[in-house]
Coordinates of C-alpha atoms in Angstrom, one line a residue:
Chain A
M1 CA -31.8 -19.2 45.9
P2 CA -35.2 -20.7 45.1
Q3 CA -37.7 -20.6 48.8
L4 CA -39.7 -23.2 49.1
E5 CA -42.8 -22.3 51.5
V6 CA -43.8 -25.5 53.5
E7 CA -46.7 -25.2 55.6
G8 CA -45.9 -21.7 56.4
K9 CA -41.9 -22.3 56.5
A10 CA -40.1 -20.4 54.1
Y11 CA -37.0 -23.5 53.8
E12 CA -34.0 -22.7 51.1
V13 CA -34.6 -25.4 48.1
D14 CA -32.5 -26.0 44.3
E15 CA -34.4 -25.6 41.3
D16 CA -35.1 -29.9 41.6
G17 CA -36.4 -29.2 45.3
F18 CA -34.2 -30.4 47.1
L19 CA -33.1 -28.8 50.5
Q20 CA -30.2 -27.1 50.8
E21 CA -29.9 -27.0 54.7
L22 CA -30.5 -29.8 55.3
D23 CA -30.2 -29.1 59.1
K24 CA -33.3 -28.1 59.0
W25 CA -35.0 -30.8 57.9
S26 CA -38.6 -32.1 60.4
R27 CA -40.7 -34.1 60.0
D28 CA -43.8 -31.4 59.7
F29 CA -41.2 -30.4 56.5
A30 CA -40.8 -34.4 55.3
Q31 CA -45.5 -34.5 55.5
G32 CA -45.6 -30.7 54.1
Y33 CA -43.5 -31.2 50.9
A34 CA -45.6 -34.8 50.6
A35 CA -48.2 -33.0 48.7
I36 CA -46.5 -30.8 47.0
E37 CA -44.8 -34.1 45.5
G38 CA -48.2 -35.5 44.3
I39 CA -48.6 -38.6 47.3
E40 CA -51.9 -38.3 48.7
G41 CA -53.0 -38.0 52.4
V42 CA -50.6 -38.5 55.5
L43 CA -47.6 -40.4 55.5
T44 CA -48.5 -43.3 55.8
E45 CA -46.3 -45.4 58.9
E46 CA -44.6 -47.5 56.2
H47 CA -43.5 -44.0 53.9
W48 CA -42.3 -43.2 57.7
K49 CA -40.2 -46.1 58.0
L50 CA -38.2 -46.0 54.5
I51 CA -37.6 -41.9 55.4
D52 CA -36.5 -43.2 59.0
Y53 CA -34.0 -45.0 57.5
I54 CA -32.6 -43.3 55.0
R55 CA -31.9 -40.6 57.2
N56 CA -30.6 -43.0 60.1
Y57 CA -28.2 -44.2 57.1
Y58 CA -27.4 -40.7 56.3
T59 CA -26.0 -39.5 59.8
Q60 CA -23.8 -42.4 60.1
F61 CA -22.3 -43.0 56.3
G62 CA -22.6 -39.6 55.4
I63 CA -24.5 -41.0 52.1
A64 CA -27.3 -42.0 50.9
P65 CA -28.3 -45.7 51.1
M66 CA -27.8 -48.0 48.2
I67 CA -31.0 -49.3 46.6
R68 CA -30.0 -52.8 47.8
K69 CA -29.2 -51.9 50.8
M70 CA -32.6 -50.0 51.6
C71 CA -34.3 -52.8 50.4
K72 CA -32.9 -55.7 52.2
D73 CA -32.6 -53.5 55.4
T74 CA -36.3 -52.1 55.1
G75 CA -38.1 -55.1 54.3
L76 CA -39.5 -53.1 51.3
S77 CA -38.8 -54.4 47.7
L78 CA -38.4 -51.4 44.8
K79 CA -42.1 -52.3 43.4
Q80 CA -43.6 -51.5 47.3
I81 CA -40.7 -48.5 47.6
Y82 CA -42.4 -46.8 43.4
E83 CA -45.8 -46.9 44.9
L84 CA -45.1 -45.0 48.4
F85 CA -42.9 -42.4 46.3
P86 CA -43.7 -42.4 42.9
S87 CA -41.1 -40.2 41.3
G88 CA -38.8 -43.0 43.3
P89 CA -36.5 -43.8 46.6
A90 CA -34.0 -40.9 45.0
K91 CA -36.3 -38.3 43.3
G92 CA -39.0 -38.7 46.1
A93 CA -38.0 -40.3 49.3
C94 CA -34.5 -38.8 49.9
K95 CA -35.7 -35.2 48.8
L96 CA -38.1 -36.2 51.6
A97 CA -36.0 -37.5 53.8
G98 CA -33.8 -34.0 53.1
L99 CA -30.8 -35.9 51.3
S100 CA -28.5 -33.6 48.8
K101 CA -29.8 -34.6 45.6
P102 CA -28.4 -37.3 44.0
T103 CA -25.4 -36.8 41.9
G104 CA -23.5 -38.7 39.1
C105 CA -24.7 -39.4 35.6
V106 CA -28.4 -39.9 36.4
Chain B
M1 CA -57.1 -36.6 28.6
G2 CA -54.4 -33.6 29.6
Y3 CA -52.6 -34.9 32.7
D4 CA -53.6 -34.1 35.9
A5 CA -51.0 -32.6 37.7
S6 CA -53.4 -32.9 40.7
N7 CA -53.6 -36.9 40.1
P8 CA -50.1 -37.8 39.1
M9 CA -50.7 -41.6 38.7
K10 CA -54.0 -40.9 37.0
D11 CA -54.7 -42.4 33.7
R12 CA -50.5 -43.7 33.9
I13 CA -49.1 -46.0 30.8
T14 CA -45.9 -47.0 31.7
D15 CA -43.4 -50.1 30.5
V16 CA -44.4 -50.2 27.5
G17 CA -41.0 -50.3 25.6
P18 CA -39.4 -48.8 22.2
R19 CA -42.1 -49.5 18.6
D20 CA -40.6 -53.1 17.3
Y21 CA -38.6 -52.0 14.5
K22 CA -40.6 -54.2 11.9
E23 CA -43.5 -51.7 11.9
F24 CA -41.5 -49.6 10.1
L25 CA -39.4 -51.1 7.7
P26 CA -39.7 -50.2 3.8
P27 CA -41.4 -53.3 1.4
V28 CA -38.6 -54.4 0.2
I29 CA -36.3 -54.3 3.4
K30 CA -40.0 -56.9 5.5
R31 CA -40.0 -58.8 2.5
N32 CA -35.7 -59.8 1.8
F33 CA -35.8 -59.9 5.5
G34 CA -32.9 -62.6 6.6
K35 CA -32.5 -63.5 2.2
W36 CA -29.3 -60.7 1.6
L37 CA -27.0 -61.9 -0.9
Y38 CA -24.7 -59.3 -1.8
H39 CA -24.0 -56.0 -1.5
E40 CA -22.4 -53.4 -3.3
I41 CA -21.0 -49.8 -3.0
L42 CA -21.8 -47.9 -6.4
E43 CA -20.5 -44.0 -4.9
P44 CA -19.7 -42.7 -2.0
G45 CA -22.7 -42.8 0.2
V46 CA -24.6 -45.0 -2.1
L47 CA -25.2 -48.8 -1.6
V48 CA -27.7 -51.6 -3.1
H49 CA -28.0 -54.9 -1.1
V50 CA -29.5 -57.6 -3.7
S51 CA -31.6 -59.7 -2.4
A52 CA -31.6 -64.2 -3.1
A53 CA -35.0 -63.2 -4.5
G54 CA -33.3 -60.4 -7.2
E55 CA -34.5 -57.9 -5.4
K56 CA -32.4 -55.1 -4.7
V57 CA -32.5 -52.0 -2.5
Y58 CA -31.1 -49.0 -3.2
T59 CA -29.7 -46.9 0.1
V60 CA -28.2 -43.1 -0.2
R61 CA -26.6 -42.4 3.3
V62 CA -26.3 -38.5 4.1
G63 CA -24.9 -36.5 6.9
G64 CA -26.4 -35.4 10.0
A65 CA -24.7 -32.8 12.9
R66 CA -26.4 -34.4 15.5
L67 CA -27.7 -32.1 17.1
M68 CA -31.1 -31.0 15.1
S69 CA -34.7 -28.9 15.2
I70 CA -37.9 -30.8 14.2
T71 CA -38.3 -28.5 11.1
H72 CA -35.9 -30.3 10.3
I73 CA -36.4 -33.6 10.8
R74 CA -39.6 -32.7 8.9
E75 CA -37.4 -32.4 5.6
I76 CA -36.0 -34.8 6.4
C77 CA -39.4 -37.1 6.5
D78 CA -41.2 -34.2 3.4
I79 CA -37.6 -36.3 0.9
A80 CA -38.6 -39.7 2.6
D81 CA -42.3 -38.9 2.1
K82 CA -41.8 -38.1 -1.6
H83 CA -38.9 -40.2 -2.6
C84 CA -38.9 -43.5 0.2
D85 CA -42.7 -44.5 0.8
G86 CA -42.1 -43.1 4.1
Y87 CA -39.7 -44.6 5.8
V88 CA -36.2 -44.0 6.7
R89 CA -33.6 -44.4 8.5
W90 CA -30.5 -42.6 11.6
T91 CA -27.0 -45.4 11.3
T92 CA -25.1 -46.0 14.5
R93 CA -23.0 -42.4 14.2
N94 CA -26.2 -40.4 13.3
N95 CA -26.2 -40.6 9.7
I96 CA -29.0 -40.2 7.3
E97 CA -30.0 -43.3 5.4
F98 CA -32.6 -42.9 2.9
M99 CA -33.4 -46.4 0.7
V100 CA -35.5 -47.0 -2.6
D101 CA -36.1 -50.4 -4.2
D102 CA -35.5 -48.8 -7.7
E103 CA -32.8 -47.6 -9.7
A104 CA -35.1 -45.0 -11.1
K105 CA -35.5 -43.6 -8.2
L106 CA -32.0 -43.0 -6.9
K107 CA -31.4 -39.9 -8.5
P108 CA -34.2 -37.8 -8.4
L109 CA -33.5 -38.6 -4.9
M110 CA -29.4 -38.0 -5.1
E111 CA -30.7 -35.1 -6.0
D112 CA -33.3 -33.8 -4.6
L113 CA -30.5 -34.0 -1.8
E114 CA -28.1 -32.6 -3.5
K115 CA -29.3 -29.0 -3.7
R116 CA -31.0 -28.4 -0.6
K117 CA -29.2 -25.7 1.6
F118 CA -28.9 -23.7 4.7
A119 CA -29.8 -19.8 4.4
G120 CA -25.5 -20.2 5.7
G121 CA -24.7 -22.1 2.8
S122 CA -24.1 -25.2 4.1
L123 CA -24.8 -28.6 2.6
K124 CA -28.0 -29.4 3.9
F125 CA -28.3 -33.8 3.0
P126 CA -24.2 -33.9 2.0
R127 CA -23.9 -37.3 0.1
G128 CA -21.4 -39.9 2.1
G129 CA -19.6 -41.4 4.4
T130 CA -19.5 -45.1 3.1
G131 CA -16.6 -47.1 2.5
A132 CA -12.7 -46.5 3.3
G133 CA -13.7 -42.9 3.6
L134 CA -14.4 -41.0 6.1
T135 CA -17.7 -40.6 8.6
N136 CA -19.2 -38.1 11.0
I137 CA -18.0 -38.2 13.5
V138 CA -19.3 -38.9 17.5
H139 CA -19.8 -37.0 19.4
T140 CA -21.4 -35.5 23.3
Q141 CA -23.3 -32.2 24.3
G142 CA -20.3 -30.0 25.1
W143 CA -20.8 -26.6 26.2
L144 CA -24.9 -27.4 24.8
H145 CA -26.0 -29.2 27.9
C146 CA -23.3 -31.2 30.0
H147 CA -22.0 -29.4 33.0
T148 CA -18.7 -31.2 33.3
A149 CA -17.4 -30.2 29.6
A150 CA -13.8 -29.5 29.4
T151 CA -14.7 -28.5 25.8
D152 CA -17.6 -28.4 23.3
A153 CA -18.8 -30.6 21.2
S154 CA -21.3 -29.9 18.2
G155 CA -18.7 -26.7 17.7
V156 CA -15.2 -28.9 17.4
V157 CA -17.3 -31.3 15.1
K158 CA -17.9 -28.6 13.0
A159 CA -15.1 -27.3 12.6
V160 CA -13.3 -30.5 11.9
M161 CA -15.9 -31.7 9.0
D162 CA -15.9 -28.7 7.7
E163 CA -11.8 -29.0 7.1
L164 CA -12.9 -32.5 6.2
Y165 CA -15.5 -32.4 4.3
D166 CA -14.2 -33.8 0.5
D167 CA -13.1 -37.2 1.8
F168 CA -16.2 -37.8 3.1
G169 CA -17.9 -38.0 0.1
R170 CA -14.7 -40.4 -0.7
M171 CA -13.7 -43.4 -0.6
R172 CA -9.6 -43.3 -0.8
F173 CA -8.2 -43.6 2.9
P174 CA -5.9 -47.2 3.3
A175 CA -9.3 -47.8 5.1
H176 CA -12.3 -46.7 7.9
V177 CA -11.3 -43.7 9.7
R178 CA -13.6 -43.4 12.8
I179 CA -13.3 -39.9 14.5
S180 CA -15.5 -39.2 17.4
L181 CA -15.2 -36.8 20.5
A182 CA -16.3 -36.8 24.0
C183 CA -16.3 -33.6 25.6
C184 CA -14.8 -34.1 29.1
L185 CA -13.5 -38.4 30.2
N186 CA -16.5 -40.2 31.0
M187 CA -16.0 -40.7 27.6
C188 CA -19.5 -40.5 26.3
G189 CA -19.2 -41.8 23.1
A190 CA -16.2 -43.9 21.5
V191 CA -13.4 -41.8 21.4
H192 CA -11.7 -45.0 24.0
C193 CA -11.8 -47.1 21.1
S194 CA -11.3 -44.9 17.7
D195 CA -8.6 -44.2 14.7
I196 CA -8.7 -40.1 15.8
A197 CA -10.1 -39.4 19.0
I198 CA -10.7 -35.6 20.8
L199 CA -11.2 -35.1 24.5
G200 CA -11.9 -32.9 26.8
V201 CA -9.4 -32.4 29.3
H202 CA -8.5 -30.0 32.7
R203 CA -5.2 -29.2 33.8
K204 CA -6.3 -27.3 36.8
P205 CA -7.8 -29.1 40.5
P206 CA -11.1 -28.1 41.6
M207 CA -11.9 -25.8 43.8
V208 CA -14.0 -26.8 46.9
D209 CA -16.5 -24.4 47.5
N210 CA -16.4 -25.9 51.3
E211 CA -19.2 -23.4 52.5
Y212 CA -21.6 -25.1 50.5
L213 CA -19.3 -29.0 50.5
A214 CA -21.6 -30.9 53.3
N215 CA -25.1 -30.2 52.1
M216 CA -24.8 -30.5 48.7
C217 CA -23.0 -33.1 48.4
E218 CA -22.1 -36.8 49.8
I219 CA -18.5 -36.0 51.3
P220 CA -17.7 -40.5 51.2
L221 CA -18.9 -40.5 47.3
A222 CA -16.4 -37.6 46.5
V223 CA -13.7 -39.2 48.5
A224 CA -13.9 -43.2 47.2
A225 CA -14.4 -40.8 42.8
C226 CA -11.2 -40.4 43.1
P227 CA -9.4 -42.7 40.9
T228 CA -6.0 -41.3 42.9
G229 CA -6.9 -41.2 46.3
A230 CA -6.0 -37.5 46.5
I231 CA -9.2 -36.3 48.6
K232 CA -9.3 -37.0 51.7
P233 CA -12.7 -35.3 54.4
A234 CA -11.9 -32.6 56.2
T235 CA -12.9 -29.4 58.5
V236 CA -13.0 -26.4 57.5
E237 CA -14.2 -23.6 59.5
G238 CA -15.7 -25.8 61.8
K239 CA -17.9 -27.1 57.8
K240 CA -17.6 -30.5 56.7
S241 CA -15.5 -30.1 53.7
V242 CA -13.1 -32.1 51.9
A243 CA -9.2 -31.1 51.1
V244 CA -7.6 -32.0 47.8
N245 CA -3.9 -33.2 47.5
D246 CA -2.4 -31.0 44.7
E247 CA 0.2 -33.1 43.8
K248 CA -2.4 -36.4 43.5
C249 CA -4.8 -34.7 41.3
M250 CA -4.8 -35.5 37.9
Y251 CA -7.9 -32.9 37.3
C252 CA -10.1 -35.6 36.1
G253 CA -13.3 -34.1 37.0
N254 CA -14.6 -37.7 38.9
C255 CA -15.5 -35.8 42.2
F256 CA -17.2 -33.0 40.4
T257 CA -19.5 -35.5 38.8
M258 CA -20.6 -36.5 42.0
C259 CA -20.2 -33.0 44.0
P260 CA -21.2 -29.7 43.0
S261 CA -18.8 -28.2 45.2
M262 CA -15.7 -28.9 43.2
P263 CA -16.4 -27.3 40.2
L264 CA -12.8 -27.4 37.9
A265 CA -13.9 -26.3 34.1
D266 CA -11.1 -23.1 33.9
E267 CA -11.3 -21.2 30.5
E268 CA -7.1 -21.3 30.4
G269 CA -6.8 -24.7 32.2
S270 CA -9.6 -26.7 30.2
G271 CA -8.9 -27.3 26.6
V272 CA -8.5 -30.2 23.9
A273 CA -6.3 -33.8 23.8
I274 CA -6.0 -36.4 20.8
L275 CA -5.4 -39.3 21.2
V276 CA -5.2 -42.4 17.9
G277 CA -5.6 -46.1 16.6
G278 CA -7.8 -47.9 18.5
K279 CA -11.0 -49.8 16.4
L280 CA -13.6 -51.9 17.5
S281 CA -13.9 -54.4 14.9
N282 CA -11.4 -57.8 14.9
R283 CA -11.6 -58.1 10.9
I284 CA -6.7 -59.1 11.4
S285 CA -6.3 -57.5 14.5
V286 CA -7.8 -57.7 17.5
P287 CA -9.8 -54.1 19.0
M288 CA -7.8 -51.8 20.8
F289 CA -7.6 -49.0 22.4
S290 CA -6.4 -45.7 21.4
K291 CA -3.5 -44.2 22.4
V292 CA -3.2 -40.8 23.6
V293 CA -0.6 -38.3 21.0
V294 CA -0.9 -35.1 21.7
P295 CA -2.0 -33.9 25.5
F296 CA -3.5 -30.7 25.5
L297 CA -4.0 -28.3 23.5
P298 CA -6.2 -24.8 23.8
N299 CA -10.1 -24.7 23.7
E300 CA -10.2 -22.0 20.7
P301 CA -13.7 -21.3 19.6
P302 CA -15.5 -21.1 17.5
R303 CA -13.3 -23.0 14.7
W304 CA -10.0 -24.8 17.4
P305 CA -7.7 -24.3 14.9
Q306 CA -4.9 -26.6 16.3
T307 CA -7.0 -29.4 17.1
V308 CA -8.0 -28.9 13.5
E309 CA -4.6 -28.5 12.3
A310 CA -3.0 -31.6 14.5
I311 CA -5.9 -33.7 13.3
K312 CA -5.0 -33.2 9.4
K313 CA -2.0 -33.9 9.9
I314 CA -2.6 -37.6 11.6
L315 CA -5.0 -38.2 9.5
Y316 CA -3.0 -37.7 5.9
T317 CA 0.0 -38.9 7.0
Y318 CA -2.1 -41.8 8.0
V319 CA -3.8 -42.0 4.0
E320 CA -0.4 -41.9 2.9
D321 CA 2.6 -44.1 4.5
A322 CA -0.4 -46.9 6.2
K323 CA -1.3 -50.3 3.4
K324 CA -4.8 -51.7 1.7
Y325 CA -6.7 -52.5 5.5
E326 CA -4.4 -51.3 7.7
R327 CA -5.9 -48.8 10.6
L328 CA -4.6 -46.0 12.1
G329 CA -3.2 -48.1 14.8
D330 CA -2.9 -50.9 12.1
W331 CA -0.4 -48.4 10.7
A332 CA 0.9 -47.1 14.0
A333 CA 1.9 -50.7 15.7
R334 CA 3.6 -51.9 12.1
I335 CA 5.8 -48.9 12.1
G336 CA 6.6 -48.4 15.6
W337 CA 4.7 -45.4 17.7
E338 CA 8.7 -44.1 17.6
R339 CA 8.3 -43.6 13.8
F340 CA 4.0 -42.5 13.9
F341 CA 6.2 -39.2 16.5
E342 CA 8.1 -38.7 13.6
K343 CA 6.5 -39.1 10.8
T344 CA 2.9 -37.3 11.6
G345 CA 5.8 -34.8 13.1
L346 CA 4.3 -34.5 16.3
P347 CA 7.1 -33.8 19.9
F348 CA 7.1 -37.1 22.6
T349 CA 6.4 -35.4 25.9
E350 CA 6.7 -37.6 29.8
H351 CA 2.8 -36.5 29.2
L352 CA 2.1 -39.1 26.7
I353 CA 4.6 -41.6 29.2
D354 CA 1.6 -43.7 30.9
D355 CA 2.3 -43.5 34.9
Y356 CA -1.5 -45.0 36.0
R357 CA -1.0 -48.5 38.2
F358 CA 0.5 -50.5 36.2
A359 CA 1.6 -47.9 34.3
Y360 CA 4.5 -51.1 33.1
T361 CA 3.1 -52.7 30.8
T362 CA 2.8 -49.7 28.3
W363 CA 6.7 -49.1 28.5
R364 CA 8.9 -50.9 26.3
T365 CA 11.3 -54.2 28.2
S366 CA 13.0 -54.7 24.5
T367 CA 15.8 -53.5 21.9
Q368 CA 14.0 -54.0 19.3
F369 CA 13.2 -50.1 18.2
K370 CA 14.3 -47.7 15.8
F371 CA 16.0 -44.6 16.4

């Protein structure tokens, strides 16, 4: 499996860059990965609000939240989510949050 | 300015949609848009439409392999430039249509199309696909590109069309015959509503990769993906995973779609089912779903002889026996399915009896049947 080096640490990722060892996630990983994903500068409070929300939801329910749920609970519109994470809630936010790759007919 | 990877949102254009189709209409079509009076099929693969203004447009329909190279598309463009002032269109069954506005331009176009062949000998642009005959097979990705395929798409389609080729260029059937293929029961395309449908199926339950499952999959999604409730969460050797009840599994592969750690494709287990009798139009009878008549045939690349043989048997029994305008489903419904199996010689097995949820309505609640 490919390795990705973030902030001097190596992580196992799949070919799309999704973390394969979910327990290795840390805030440093998210911040380091954001630079690779084309998000400029340090992650803002709003970025973290979404990332933390996704991680909490995943810990509680074992799945990524549905978009509507995500928007409703965080108060962010889908448009705002795309402004924060240009590749979108799944490929962007969930990837930084260290969730497994979205599946199904995407 | 080229794409700048360090600044991906710079100069980004988005949400512009497809080009307006009117930009690409041949002038004769544009002039007579919404004013057509009638049309005729002059010969297999050739149509003429006549407008209220008396203008005519001739259409030559040729088969396309659907998957094609840019080289091939350029050749299509060259033909369109040469004969059709640069205009061409694709149909909803992935045939290609060249249009001319003058009968004098028709013959040179047809002669040009006929003589073009690939190095292996296959016709590049076989003419046909009109009227009560056979047209292109709507199909999917298969082993070329999809990860859930139970059979191939392009390979089977080529094998079937080669065997039925003569009827692509003829119109001797009782009604349209629509054949389609899907390589798994996601049924991308039209297999659930086609006269004859080829469907990739599995016969073995998924192999659960307990080692990686928890990291690769959202377990509740895999559990909820199962139509028969055969999957439940489980802890295997201290790791979160799932357990599959093989007795309940019918090998649909939905769980693999949701969870990459549950693959089920198998060289011997996976193969082809054949469905018949579906249709989409409302002509005479209402639209119908296609029904399974052959539960399984093995994958036999590269030519799938048993699949081809079964399709020929079904198709030509229908062609011999049905009345004019009767689609395959209309014919089977009229003569009764027991006669369908008798006439086609297909064996009727327990696999064909519906047992999914409210299957009751598909059983016979009548004494009316033929011995």
